[in-house]
C-alpha cells in the first residue's frame, strides 16, 4: 500500500491544531464567560453601594439606567415587608448575593440593609447576564478562531517546503541520463535525507561495478570472436575458388552470408562496448563535414546500385570535439539505415551546418519512416522495431546515441509526413568545438 508522507503530515498536523484549538477555545470561552459573570456581580455591588445613600419609594422598582441590555432593577423594600409577593420572597433572604425566581424568571439578587434597618434590592435577570457573558466570551475567542485558518495555511506551506528536497531529489534522478551513475551530492540537502542518499549512492556504485563488468565481458567476448570470424569469412571466400556443385555453391553463399552477418554483429557490439567502457581520450577536434563526405563516398556505389540519390542538401565547414572514427561510425550507421529503407528512385539527403553554439547533422530519407509505436524504444540496444529491413543487429541507433551523449550532444528521430511524402529524419546535435581548440 502506498501513502503520501506529505498527506499524512498535513492531516496529522491539521487534526492536532484543530483538536488543540478547539480545547483551548473552549477553555478561553469558559474563562471569559465566568469573568464576565463576576464583573456583573461587581457592577451590582457598586450600584447597591451608591443606591444605599438614597431612599426610593417602595413598591416601585426602577431601572438602574446603565443600559437596556443589562436589565438591572433597583427596588426599595423599606423597613418591613409589605403585602406584595416580591417583598414576601425577598425579605427573608440574607444580606448579599442570591439567585431567586421572580415572576417565573430567574434573577441574580443583591440584598443590602441600611443602618436604619431599611433594605434595598439590586437585581438582574440571569438570562441577560448570561447573554452579556456569552457575548464577551465570543469576543475573547474571536481572534484565536480567526488565526486558525492562517495557522493551517502556514503549516501546509512549511510541510510542503520541508518535503521539497525529496521531490527535488527524485526530479534530479529522473532527469539524469540513463548511463549517468555519478553519486548524488550531499551538499544543500537536509541532514535527514543523508542516510537515504548514502544508500542510493552505494547502490549506484554497485550498479556501476556490475555494468562495467558486463561491458568488459561484451567487449572482451566480441574482441575474441573477431579473429575466428574473420578467419571463417576468409575460408568461405577461399572456398569460392574451389570446384563446387550447384548445391554446394548455394550452401556456401548461405555460409558466407551468415559469416558476414556475424562479423557485422561482432563489430557493432565491439563498437558499442568501447563507447560504454568510455576510455578517456585526449581531447581532439574533427571536421564533421569531412566525416560526412567520407561516409557518402563509401556508400555512393551502394546507393547508385539501389537507384537512390545520395547527396548533400546543405554542407558547411563545421568543427566539433571528438575523434573522426567515432563520428564516422555514427554517421555511417545513420546513412546505412537511411539507404536500407529508401526504395528505388528515392533520395537520402545529408545536411551539416552550424546552429548557434551547436553543430547539426541531419539525415533525411524518403523511406516509409518508423511506426510511431516504435519511436519510444528505437534507440535501445537490440531493438529493431516492428518493421525491420534485411539483416541487422538493432545496435546501430544505440551506437549513434552513445556517441552523441559521449560528445555532450543529442540525437532525435522523427517521421516526415506531409503531402504524400514519407520518410525519416534523424538529427544529431553536437557542441561546436571551442575556437582555440579548432585552431590547434
Ligand atoms: N531511416 C529509417 N527508416 C525506417 N526505419 C528505420 C530507419 N532507421 C532505423 N529504423 C528502424 O530502427 C531499427 C533500429 O535501427 P538500428 O540501426 O538500431 O538497427 P538495425 O539497422 O536494425 O541494425 P544495425 O544498425 O546493427 O545493422 C531498424 O531495424 C528499423 O526498424
Ligand atoms: Mg542500423
CSV table of N, CA and C and ligand atoms in Angstrom, one decimal, residues 264 268 333-334 336-338 340-341 365 367-370 374 378 380 383-389 391-398 413 424 426, ligand 1:
chain,number,residue,atom,x,y,z
A,264,UNK,N,29.4,-8.5,-38.7
A,264,UNK,CA,28.7,-7.2,-38.5
A,264,UNK,C,28.2,-7.0,-37.1
A,268,UNK,N,29.6,-4.3,-34.5
A,268,UNK,CA,28.7,-3.4,-33.8
A,268,UNK,C,28.8,-3.5,-32.3
A,333,UNK,N,26.3,4.6,-39.5
A,333,UNK,CA,25.1,3.9,-39.1
A,333,UNK,C,23.8,4.6,-39.6
A,334,UNK,N,23.8,5.9,-39.5
A,334,UNK,CA,22.6,6.7,-39.9
A,334,UNK,C,22.4,6.6,-41.4
A,336,UNK,N,23.5,4.2,-43.4
A,336,UNK,CA,23.2,2.8,-43.6
A,336,UNK,C,21.7,2.5,-43.5
A,337,UNK,N,21.2,3.0,-42.4
A,337,UNK,CA,19.7,2.9,-42.1
A,337,UNK,C,18.9,3.5,-43.2
A,338,UNK,N,19.3,4.8,-43.5
A,338,UNK,CA,18.5,5.6,-44.5
A,338,UNK,C,18.5,4.8,-45.8
A,340,UNK,N,19.0,1.7,-46.5
A,340,UNK,CA,18.4,0.4,-46.4
A,340,UNK,C,16.9,0.5,-46.5
A,341,UNK,N,16.3,1.7,-46.0
A,341,UNK,CA,14.9,1.8,-46.0
A,341,UNK,C,14.3,2.6,-47.2
A,365,UNK,N,15.5,10.7,-45.3
A,365,UNK,CA,15.3,9.7,-46.4
A,365,UNK,C,13.9,9.8,-46.8
A,367,UNK,N,12.1,6.9,-47.2
A,367,UNK,CA,11.6,5.6,-46.9
A,367,UNK,C,10.2,5.7,-46.2
A,368,UNK,N,9.8,4.6,-45.6
A,368,UNK,CA,8.4,4.6,-45.0
A,368,UNK,C,8.3,5.2,-43.6
A,369,UNK,N,9.5,5.6,-43.1
A,369,UNK,CA,9.5,6.1,-41.7
A,369,UNK,C,9.4,5.0,-40.7
A,370,UNK,N,9.4,5.4,-39.4
A,370,UNK,CA,9.3,4.4,-38.3
A,370,UNK,C,7.9,4.4,-37.8
A,374,UNK,N,7.0,2.5,-32.4
A,374,UNK,CA,8.4,2.0,-32.1
A,374,UNK,C,9.3,3.1,-31.7
A,378,UNK,N,13.3,2.9,-29.9
A,378,UNK,CA,14.1,2.6,-31.1
A,378,UNK,C,15.6,2.8,-30.8
A,380,UNK,N,17.1,1.9,-28.1
A,380,UNK,CA,17.6,0.9,-27.1
A,380,UNK,C,18.3,-0.2,-27.9
A,383,UNK,N,17.0,-3.4,-30.3
A,383,UNK,CA,15.6,-3.1,-30.7
A,383,UNK,C,15.6,-2.8,-32.2
A,384,UNK,N,14.8,-3.6,-33.0
A,384,UNK,CA,14.8,-3.4,-34.5
A,384,UNK,C,13.4,-2.9,-34.9
A,385,UNK,N,12.6,-2.7,-34.0
A,385,UNK,CA,11.2,-2.2,-34.3
A,385,UNK,C,10.3,-3.2,-34.9
A,386,UNK,N,9.1,-2.8,-35.3
A,386,UNK,CA,8.2,-3.7,-35.8
A,386,UNK,C,8.3,-3.9,-37.4
A,387,UNK,N,9.2,-3.0,-38.0
A,387,UNK,CA,9.3,-3.1,-39.4
A,387,UNK,C,10.8,-3.2,-39.8
A,388,UNK,N,11.5,-4.1,-39.3
A,388,UNK,CA,13.0,-4.2,-39.7
A,388,UNK,C,13.1,-4.6,-41.1
A,389,UNK,N,14.3,-4.2,-41.7
A,389,UNK,CA,14.5,-4.4,-43.1
A,389,UNK,C,15.9,-5.1,-43.2
A,391,UNK,N,19.1,-7.8,-42.8
A,391,UNK,CA,19.9,-8.2,-41.6
A,391,UNK,C,20.2,-7.0,-40.8
A,392,UNK,N,20.4,-7.2,-39.6
A,392,UNK,CA,20.8,-6.1,-38.7
A,392,UNK,C,20.9,-6.6,-37.3
A,393,UNK,N,21.5,-5.8,-36.4
A,393,UNK,CA,21.6,-6.2,-35.1
A,393,UNK,C,20.7,-5.4,-34.1
A,394,UNK,N,20.2,-4.3,-34.6
A,394,UNK,CA,19.4,-3.4,-33.7
A,394,UNK,C,20.3,-2.6,-32.8
A,395,UNK,N,21.7,-2.5,-33.2
A,395,UNK,CA,22.6,-1.8,-32.3
A,395,UNK,C,23.0,-0.4,-32.9
A,396,UNK,N,22.7,-0.2,-34.2
A,396,UNK,CA,23.1,1.0,-34.9
A,396,UNK,C,22.7,2.3,-34.2
A,397,UNK,N,21.4,2.4,-34.0
A,397,UNK,CA,20.9,3.7,-33.4
A,397,UNK,C,21.4,3.8,-31.9
A,398,UNK,N,21.6,2.7,-31.2
A,398,UNK,CA,22.1,2.8,-29.8
A,398,UNK,C,23.6,3.3,-29.9
A,413,UNK,N,14.9,11.4,-33.5
A,413,UNK,CA,14.5,10.8,-34.7
A,413,UNK,C,13.0,11.1,-34.9
A,424,UNK,N,12.1,9.5,-43.0
A,424,UNK,CA,12.7,9.5,-41.6
A,424,UNK,C,13.7,10.6,-41.5
A,426,UNK,N,16.7,12.0,-39.0
A,426,UNK,CA,17.5,11.9,-37.7
A,426,UNK,C,18.4,13.1,-37.6
B,1,LIG,N1,15.8,5.5,-41.7
B,1,LIG,C1,14.9,4.6,-41.2
B,1,LIG,N2,13.7,4.3,-41.8
B,1,LIG,C2,12.9,3.4,-41.3
B,1,LIG,N3,13.2,2.7,-40.2
B,1,LIG,C3,14.4,2.9,-39.6
B,1,LIG,C4,15.3,3.8,-40.0
B,1,LIG,N4,16.4,3.8,-39.2
B,1,LIG,C5,16.1,2.9,-38.3
B,1,LIG,N5,14.9,2.3,-38.5
B,1,LIG,C6,14.3,1.3,-37.7
B,1,LIG,O1,15.0,1.2,-36.5
B,1,LIG,C7,15.5,-0.1,-36.2
B,1,LIG,C8,16.8,0.0,-35.4
B,1,LIG,O2,17.8,0.6,-36.2
B,1,LIG,P1,19.3,0.3,-35.8
B,1,LIG,O3,20.2,1.0,-36.7
B,1,LIG,O4,19.5,0.5,-34.4
B,1,LIG,O5,19.4,-1.3,-36.0
B,1,LIG,P2,19.4,-2.1,-37.4
B,1,LIG,O6,19.6,-1.1,-38.5
B,1,LIG,O7,18.2,-3.0,-37.4
B,1,LIG,O8,20.7,-2.9,-37.1
B,1,LIG,P3,22.2,-2.5,-37.4
B,1,LIG,O9,22.2,-1.0,-37.5
B,1,LIG,O10,23.0,-3.0,-36.3
B,1,LIG,O11,22.6,-3.1,-38.7
B,1,LIG,C9,15.7,-0.7,-37.6
B,1,LIG,O12,15.6,-2.1,-37.6
B,1,LIG,C10,14.4,-0.1,-38.3
B,1,LIG,O13,13.3,-0.9,-38.0
